């Protein structure tokens, strides 16, 4: 399968403003690129890339005063397979986890493990550790939160999402991650593209998506409490402790979002 993906984002800045962008595909998906996912600036602006502590590709630039548009349009290969389901994947004891995984057991900006620990153990303590426990957490979050773009809130935490019972994909991910961590299952936040591939079209504008990965049986597995069903065509962009680590854009000064669009579609050659 081939997927055509990209974005067009415009910012308005009253003065020259340093910016950090996280818009490239994750290094793990770079071998699948058919065409480059190069970031294009209009007007042209000098920019450079680096890898952060989580291995994500970040772009630094100085946005000029006025309007700056950044965009990309690329083709990428995909297996066309849905997210794997591995019921036998087990939960590892904390003392056996790799050192670099331990950080994904700790509380973070949007994932307050201290506030949800008692709730987590009451709900999931009687479920066998491993895949069944993570799936039970996804089921709970899926039923607990009602999805609504109108209820998006950039500062809502997992605790608040649990209480508000409304939100968008990031709120589903934050709550599921927090409950996993409370149960000693490492979990990390993921952001990327997820188009309406293999499902009926949905009546929402295309956007970047959030899901999470849980560490079971010595590897990371994809889970999605927002949709709570295996999906086709995920294109990972970045992973981190929560949304703080994978923000699409961070401005170090005043700026506003002037335009935003995302594209993710299965690509068909004209001859096909």
mmCIF file of C-alpha atoms in Angstrom:
data_model
loop_
_atom_site.group_PDB
_atom_site.id
_atom_site.type_symbol
_atom_site.label_atom_id
_atom_site.label_comp_id
_atom_site.label_asym_id
_atom_site.label_seq_id
_atom_site.Cartn_x
_atom_site.Cartn_y
_atom_site.Cartn_z
ATOM 1 C CA UNK A 1 0.000 0.000 0.000
ATOM 2 C CA UNK A 2 1.075 3.585 -0.694
ATOM 3 C CA UNK A 3 -0.157 6.529 1.347
ATOM 4 C CA UNK A 4 -0.055 10.177 0.302
ATOM 5 C CA UNK A 5 0.368 12.370 3.349
ATOM 6 C CA UNK A 6 1.313 15.900 4.236
ATOM 7 C CA UNK A 7 0.280 19.135 5.876
ATOM 8 C CA UNK A 8 0.020 22.880 5.363
ATOM 9 C CA UNK A 9 0.331 25.037 8.472
ATOM 10 C CA UNK A 10 0.547 28.830 8.655
ATOM 11 C CA UNK A 11 1.621 30.973 11.585
ATOM 12 C CA UNK A 12 1.306 34.715 12.175
ATOM 13 C CA UNK A 13 4.058 36.304 14.257
ATOM 14 C CA UNK A 14 4.163 39.999 15.252
ATOM 15 C CA UNK A 15 7.960 39.815 15.511
ATOM 16 C CA UNK A 16 10.748 37.360 14.605
ATOM 17 C CA UNK A 17 10.041 34.290 16.720
ATOM 18 C CA UNK A 18 12.146 31.157 17.313
ATOM 19 C CA UNK A 19 10.137 27.992 16.696
ATOM 20 C CA UNK A 20 10.564 24.271 17.244
ATOM 21 C CA UNK A 21 8.604 21.987 14.909
ATOM 22 C CA UNK A 22 8.083 18.220 15.066
ATOM 23 C CA UNK A 23 6.581 17.424 11.679
ATOM 24 C CA UNK A 24 8.793 14.780 10.078
ATOM 25 C CA UNK A 25 7.995 11.093 10.117
ATOM 26 C CA UNK A 26 9.670 9.087 12.855
ATOM 27 C CA UNK A 27 13.103 7.640 12.009
ATOM 28 C CA UNK A 28 11.590 4.138 12.217
ATOM 29 C CA UNK A 29 9.392 5.006 9.196
ATOM 30 C CA UNK A 30 12.017 6.821 7.123
ATOM 31 C CA UNK A 31 13.008 3.653 5.185
ATOM 32 C CA UNK A 32 9.384 3.496 3.985
ATOM 33 C CA UNK A 33 9.451 6.953 2.375
ATOM 34 C CA UNK A 34 9.043 6.882 -1.396
ATOM 35 C CA UNK A 35 9.466 10.653 -1.685
ATOM 36 C CA UNK A 36 11.102 12.891 0.944
ATOM 37 C CA UNK A 37 8.979 14.472 3.663
ATOM 38 C CA UNK A 38 10.947 17.704 3.336
ATOM 39 C CA UNK A 39 9.623 20.721 5.203
ATOM 40 C CA UNK A 40 9.080 23.683 2.849
ATOM 41 C CA UNK A 41 8.880 27.248 4.179
ATOM 42 C CA UNK A 42 7.077 30.141 2.471
ATOM 43 C CA UNK A 43 8.722 32.620 2.540
ATOM 44 C CA UNK A 44 11.973 30.616 2.492
ATOM 45 C CA UNK A 45 13.498 30.422 5.960
ATOM 46 C CA UNK A 46 16.732 28.779 7.001
ATOM 47 C CA UNK A 47 16.071 25.764 9.224
ATOM 48 C CA UNK A 48 17.960 22.802 10.633
ATOM 49 C CA UNK A 49 17.134 19.437 12.158
ATOM 50 C CA UNK A 50 18.299 17.488 15.198
ATOM 51 C CA UNK A 51 17.229 14.401 17.157
ATOM 52 C CA UNK A 52 15.783 14.925 20.625
ATOM 53 C CA UNK A 53 16.320 12.671 23.652
ATOM 54 C CA UNK A 54 13.460 10.404 22.514
ATOM 55 C CA UNK A 55 14.899 9.978 19.019
ATOM 56 C CA UNK A 56 12.362 12.230 17.284
ATOM 57 C CA UNK A 57 13.288 14.506 14.369
ATOM 58 C CA UNK A 58 12.937 18.173 15.328
ATOM 59 C CA UNK A 59 13.263 21.310 13.197
ATOM 60 C CA UNK A 60 14.490 24.664 14.467
ATOM 61 C CA UNK A 61 13.881 27.939 12.674
ATOM 62 C CA UNK A 62 13.395 31.658 13.232
ATOM 63 C CA UNK A 63 9.967 32.636 11.938
ATOM 64 C CA UNK A 64 9.960 36.137 10.415
ATOM 65 C CA UNK A 65 7.480 38.799 11.408
ATOM 66 C CA UNK A 66 4.238 38.274 9.503
ATOM 67 C CA UNK A 67 2.966 35.044 7.976
ATOM 68 C CA UNK A 68 5.036 31.880 7.684
ATOM 69 C CA UNK A 69 3.647 28.791 5.978
ATOM 70 C CA UNK A 70 5.277 25.378 6.409
ATOM 71 C CA UNK A 71 4.217 22.398 4.334
ATOM 72 C CA UNK A 72 5.142 18.927 3.139
ATOM 73 C CA UNK A 73 3.699 16.405 0.699
ATOM 74 C CA UNK A 74 5.095 12.888 0.453
ATOM 75 C CA UNK A 75 4.446 9.262 -0.455
ATOM 76 C CA UNK A 76 5.160 6.429 1.949
ATOM 77 C CA UNK A 77 4.888 2.645 1.758
ATOM 78 C CA UNK A 78 2.758 0.850 4.323
ATOM 79 C CA UNK A 79 2.143 -2.833 4.978
ATOM 80 C CA UNK A 80 -1.606 -2.300 4.748
ATOM 81 C CA UNK A 81 -1.961 -4.490 7.819
ATOM 82 C CA UNK A 82 -4.010 -3.541 10.852
ATOM 83 C CA UNK A 83 -2.427 -3.004 14.271
ATOM 84 C CA UNK A 84 -1.365 -6.402 15.635
ATOM 85 C CA UNK A 85 -3.281 -8.144 18.415
ATOM 86 C CA UNK A 86 -1.076 -10.320 20.627
ATOM 87 C CA UNK A 87 -3.143 -11.689 23.523
ATOM 88 C CA UNK A 88 -0.213 -13.713 24.869
ATOM 89 C CA UNK A 89 2.060 -10.672 25.346
ATOM 90 C CA UNK A 90 2.949 -10.592 29.048
ATOM 91 C CA UNK A 91 3.693 -7.816 31.488
ATOM 92 C CA UNK A 92 7.298 -7.798 32.708
ATOM 93 C CA UNK A 93 8.196 -7.231 36.365
ATOM 94 C CA UNK A 94 9.492 -3.720 36.966
ATOM 95 C CA UNK A 95 12.874 -5.042 38.097
ATOM 96 C CA UNK A 96 13.361 -6.699 34.695
ATOM 97 C CA UNK A 97 12.539 -3.656 32.559
ATOM 98 C CA UNK A 98 15.345 -2.005 30.546
ATOM 99 C CA UNK A 99 16.717 1.205 32.041
ATOM 100 C CA UNK A 100 15.512 3.350 29.138
ATOM 101 C CA UNK A 101 11.931 2.116 29.592
ATOM 102 C CA UNK A 102 11.588 3.057 33.273
ATOM 103 C CA UNK A 103 10.864 6.717 32.445
ATOM 104 C CA UNK A 104 7.568 5.574 30.890
ATOM 105 C CA UNK A 105 6.371 4.366 34.298
ATOM 106 C CA UNK A 106 6.724 7.806 35.865
ATOM 107 C CA UNK A 107 4.183 10.581 36.124
ATOM 108 C CA UNK A 108 4.532 13.453 33.641
ATOM 109 C CA UNK A 109 2.957 16.813 32.773
ATOM 110 C CA UNK A 110 -0.346 15.393 31.515
ATOM 111 C CA UNK A 111 -0.225 11.973 33.173
ATOM 112 C CA UNK A 112 -0.690 12.290 36.940
ATOM 113 C CA UNK A 113 -0.112 8.739 38.141
ATOM 114 C CA UNK A 114 -0.337 9.836 41.771
ATOM 115 C CA UNK A 115 -3.943 11.005 41.337
ATOM 116 C CA UNK A 116 -5.181 7.939 39.481
ATOM 117 C CA UNK A 117 -3.237 5.111 41.126
ATOM 118 C CA UNK A 118 -5.955 4.035 43.566
ATOM 119 C CA UNK A 119 -8.590 4.144 40.831
ATOM 120 C CA UNK A 120 -6.407 2.073 38.513
ATOM 121 C CA UNK A 121 -5.776 -0.665 41.059
ATOM 122 C CA UNK A 122 -9.443 -0.827 41.992
ATOM 123 C CA UNK A 123 -10.453 -1.187 38.350
ATOM 124 C CA UNK A 124 -7.676 -3.362 36.916
ATOM 125 C CA UNK A 125 -5.910 -5.010 39.838
ATOM 126 C CA UNK A 126 -7.897 -8.215 39.375
ATOM 127 C CA UNK A 127 -7.051 -8.547 35.674
ATOM 128 C CA UNK A 128 -4.071 -10.631 34.644
ATOM 129 C CA UNK A 129 -1.112 -8.422 33.730
ATOM 130 C CA UNK A 130 -0.211 -8.109 30.073
ATOM 131 C CA UNK A 131 -2.289 -7.661 26.954
ATOM 132 C CA UNK A 132 -5.598 -8.337 28.716
ATOM 133 C CA UNK A 133 -4.929 -5.601 31.267
ATOM 134 C CA UNK A 134 -3.964 -3.002 28.641
ATOM 135 C CA UNK A 135 -7.025 -3.884 26.569
ATOM 136 C CA UNK A 136 -9.238 -3.567 29.654
ATOM 137 C CA UNK A 137 -7.782 -0.094 30.190
ATOM 138 C CA UNK A 138 -8.527 0.836 26.566
ATOM 139 C CA UNK A 139 -12.087 -0.446 26.921
ATOM 140 C CA UNK A 140 -12.578 1.615 30.064
ATOM 141 C CA UNK A 141 -11.181 4.826 28.524
ATOM 142 C CA UNK A 142 -13.177 4.310 25.330
ATOM 143 C CA UNK A 143 -16.377 4.066 27.370
ATOM 144 C CA UNK A 144 -15.412 6.795 29.835
ATOM 145 C CA UNK A 145 -14.614 9.647 27.431
ATOM 146 C CA UNK A 146 -16.927 11.024 24.766
ATOM 147 C CA UNK A 147 -15.071 12.266 21.675
ATOM 148 C CA UNK A 148 -15.904 15.799 20.553
ATOM 149 C CA UNK A 149 -13.652 18.276 18.739
ATOM 150 C CA UNK A 150 -15.589 21.118 20.348
ATOM 151 C CA UNK A 151 -14.349 19.912 23.740
ATOM 152 C CA UNK A 152 -10.648 20.073 22.841
ATOM 153 C CA UNK A 153 -8.512 21.660 25.564
ATOM 154 C CA UNK A 154 -4.744 22.047 25.259
ATOM 155 C CA UNK A 155 -4.179 21.964 29.026
ATOM 156 C CA UNK A 156 -6.478 19.066 30.020
ATOM 157 C CA UNK A 157 -4.645 16.368 31.979
ATOM 158 C CA UNK A 158 -5.472 12.683 32.377
ATOM 159 C CA UNK A 159 -7.056 13.364 35.764
ATOM 160 C CA UNK A 160 -9.193 16.143 34.315
ATOM 161 C CA UNK A 161 -10.115 14.017 31.309
ATOM 162 C CA UNK A 162 -11.236 11.250 33.639
ATOM 163 C CA UNK A 163 -13.454 13.707 35.481
ATOM 164 C CA UNK A 164 -14.675 15.726 32.465
ATOM 165 C CA UNK A 165 -15.423 12.557 30.463
ATOM 166 C CA UNK A 166 -15.051 14.484 27.180
ATOM 167 C CA UNK A 167 -12.131 15.211 24.905
ATOM 168 C CA UNK A 168 -10.198 14.416 21.757
ATOM 169 C CA UNK A 169 -7.667 11.729 20.850
ATOM 170 C CA UNK A 170 -4.913 13.166 23.056
ATOM 171 C CA UNK A 171 -7.219 12.920 26.094
ATOM 172 C CA UNK A 172 -7.933 9.253 25.395
ATOM 173 C CA UNK A 173 -4.200 8.608 25.050
ATOM 174 C CA UNK A 174 -3.230 10.502 28.205
ATOM 175 C CA UNK A 175 -5.769 8.700 30.371
ATOM 176 C CA UNK A 176 -4.883 5.247 29.021
ATOM 177 C CA UNK A 177 -1.163 5.939 29.415
ATOM 178 C CA UNK A 178 -1.647 7.080 32.995
ATOM 179 C CA UNK A 179 -3.713 4.039 33.959
ATOM 180 C CA UNK A 180 -1.125 1.724 32.365
ATOM 181 C CA UNK A 181 1.688 3.371 34.286
ATOM 182 C CA UNK A 182 -0.290 3.089 37.511
ATOM 183 C CA UNK A 183 -0.417 -0.673 36.846
ATOM 184 C CA UNK A 184 3.378 -0.788 36.272
ATOM 185 C CA UNK A 185 3.024 -1.116 32.499
ATOM 186 C CA UNK A 186 5.340 1.299 30.646
ATOM 187 C CA UNK A 187 3.356 3.431 28.202
ATOM 188 C CA UNK A 188 4.365 6.222 25.861
ATOM 189 C CA UNK A 189 2.492 8.845 23.848
ATOM 190 C CA UNK A 190 2.519 8.684 20.028
ATOM 191 C CA UNK A 191 1.565 11.250 17.436
ATOM 192 C CA UNK A 192 1.276 10.881 13.690
ATOM 193 C CA UNK A 193 -1.008 10.449 10.705
ATOM 194 C CA UNK A 194 -4.060 8.194 10.784
ATOM 195 C CA UNK A 195 -6.326 8.504 7.774
ATOM 196 C CA UNK A 196 -9.731 6.987 7.114
ATOM 197 C CA UNK A 197 -8.148 3.987 5.400
ATOM 198 C CA UNK A 198 -10.047 0.719 5.542
ATOM 199 C CA UNK A 199 -13.041 2.330 7.273
ATOM 200 C CA UNK A 200 -16.058 4.369 6.130
ATOM 201 C CA UNK A 201 -15.230 8.109 5.885
ATOM 202 C CA UNK A 202 -15.879 10.060 9.066
ATOM 203 C CA UNK A 203 -17.420 13.510 9.304
ATOM 204 C CA UNK A 204 -14.417 15.255 10.870
ATOM 205 C CA UNK A 205 -11.676 17.342 9.256
ATOM 206 C CA UNK A 206 -8.393 15.452 8.858
ATOM 207 C CA UNK A 207 -5.934 16.122 11.663
ATOM 208 C CA UNK A 208 -2.848 14.604 13.206
ATOM 209 C CA UNK A 209 -3.762 11.790 15.578
ATOM 210 C CA UNK A 210 -2.644 10.560 18.998
ATOM 211 C CA UNK A 211 -2.414 6.987 20.279
ATOM 212 C CA UNK A 212 -0.072 5.159 22.630
ATOM 213 C CA UNK A 213 2.280 2.223 22.895
ATOM 214 C CA UNK A 214 2.574 -0.186 25.825
ATOM 215 C CA UNK A 215 5.733 -2.127 26.595
ATOM 216 C CA UNK A 216 4.938 -5.844 26.877
ATOM 217 C CA UNK A 217 7.077 -8.932 26.385
ATOM 218 C CA UNK A 218 10.171 -6.874 25.599
ATOM 219 C CA UNK A 219 8.742 -4.637 22.850
ATOM 220 C CA UNK A 220 6.355 -1.759 22.190
ATOM 221 C CA UNK A 221 2.806 -2.500 20.974
ATOM 222 C CA UNK A 222 0.322 -0.030 19.490
ATOM 223 C CA UNK A 223 -2.949 0.651 21.318
ATOM 224 C CA UNK A 224 -5.598 3.255 20.538
ATOM 225 C CA UNK A 225 -8.165 3.996 23.239
ATOM 226 C CA UNK A 226 -9.857 6.597 21.022
ATOM 227 C CA UNK A 227 -10.911 4.117 18.313
ATOM 228 C CA UNK A 228 -10.388 0.913 20.349
ATOM 229 C CA UNK A 229 -10.073 -1.215 17.232
ATOM 230 C CA UNK A 230 -7.071 -2.128 15.053
ATOM 231 C CA UNK A 231 -6.514 0.408 12.279
ATOM 232 C CA UNK A 232 -4.625 0.494 8.985
ATOM 233 C CA UNK A 233 -2.123 3.083 7.829
ATOM 234 C CA UNK A 234 -0.649 4.685 10.924
ATOM 235 C CA UNK A 235 2.370 6.857 10.140
ATOM 236 C CA UNK A 236 4.310 7.529 13.324
ATOM 237 C CA UNK A 237 5.874 10.978 13.719
ATOM 238 C CA UNK A 238 7.061 11.119 17.320
ATOM 239 C CA UNK A 239 6.939 9.434 20.717
ATOM 240 C CA UNK A 240 7.409 10.810 24.231
ATOM 241 C CA UNK A 241 6.141 10.808 27.788
ATOM 242 C CA UNK A 242 3.028 12.803 26.841
ATOM 243 C CA UNK A 243 1.908 15.567 24.478
ATOM 244 C CA UNK A 244 4.497 17.958 25.922
ATOM 245 C CA UNK A 245 7.325 15.989 24.324
ATOM 246 C CA UNK A 246 5.769 15.699 20.866
ATOM 247 C CA UNK A 247 4.140 19.094 20.272
ATOM 248 C CA UNK A 248 3.735 19.772 16.548
ATOM 249 C CA UNK A 249 4.958 23.340 17.098
ATOM 250 C CA UNK A 250 6.443 25.279 19.993
ATOM 251 C CA UNK A 251 6.862 29.059 19.709
ATOM 252 C CA UNK A 252 9.325 30.915 21.887
ATOM 253 C CA UNK A 253 7.424 34.170 21.586
ATOM 254 C CA UNK A 254 4.026 35.466 20.454
ATOM 255 C CA UNK A 255 2.457 33.633 17.495
ATOM 256 C CA UNK A 256 -0.945 32.460 16.325
ATOM 257 C CA UNK A 257 -2.162 29.666 14.082
ATOM 258 C CA UNK A 258 -3.504 31.142 10.826
ATOM 259 C CA UNK A 259 -4.171 28.015 8.759
ATOM 260 C CA UNK A 260 -4.005 24.260 9.279
ATOM 261 C CA UNK A 261 -4.714 21.228 7.109
ATOM 262 C CA UNK A 262 -3.561 17.613 7.054
ATOM 263 C CA UNK A 263 -3.787 15.037 4.262
ATOM 264 C CA UNK A 264 -3.676 11.241 4.658
ATOM 265 C CA UNK A 265 -5.099 9.134 1.833
ATOM 266 C CA UNK A 266 -4.401 5.825 0.196
ATOM 267 C CA UNK A 267 -2.581 6.528 -3.057
ATOM 268 C CA UNK A 268 -3.655 4.902 -6.317
ATOM 269 C CA UNK A 269 -1.706 5.243 -9.554
ATOM 270 C CA UNK A 270 -3.728 6.413 -12.523
ATOM 271 C CA UNK A 271 -2.974 3.075 -14.188
ATOM 272 C CA UNK A 272 -4.338 1.070 -11.238
#
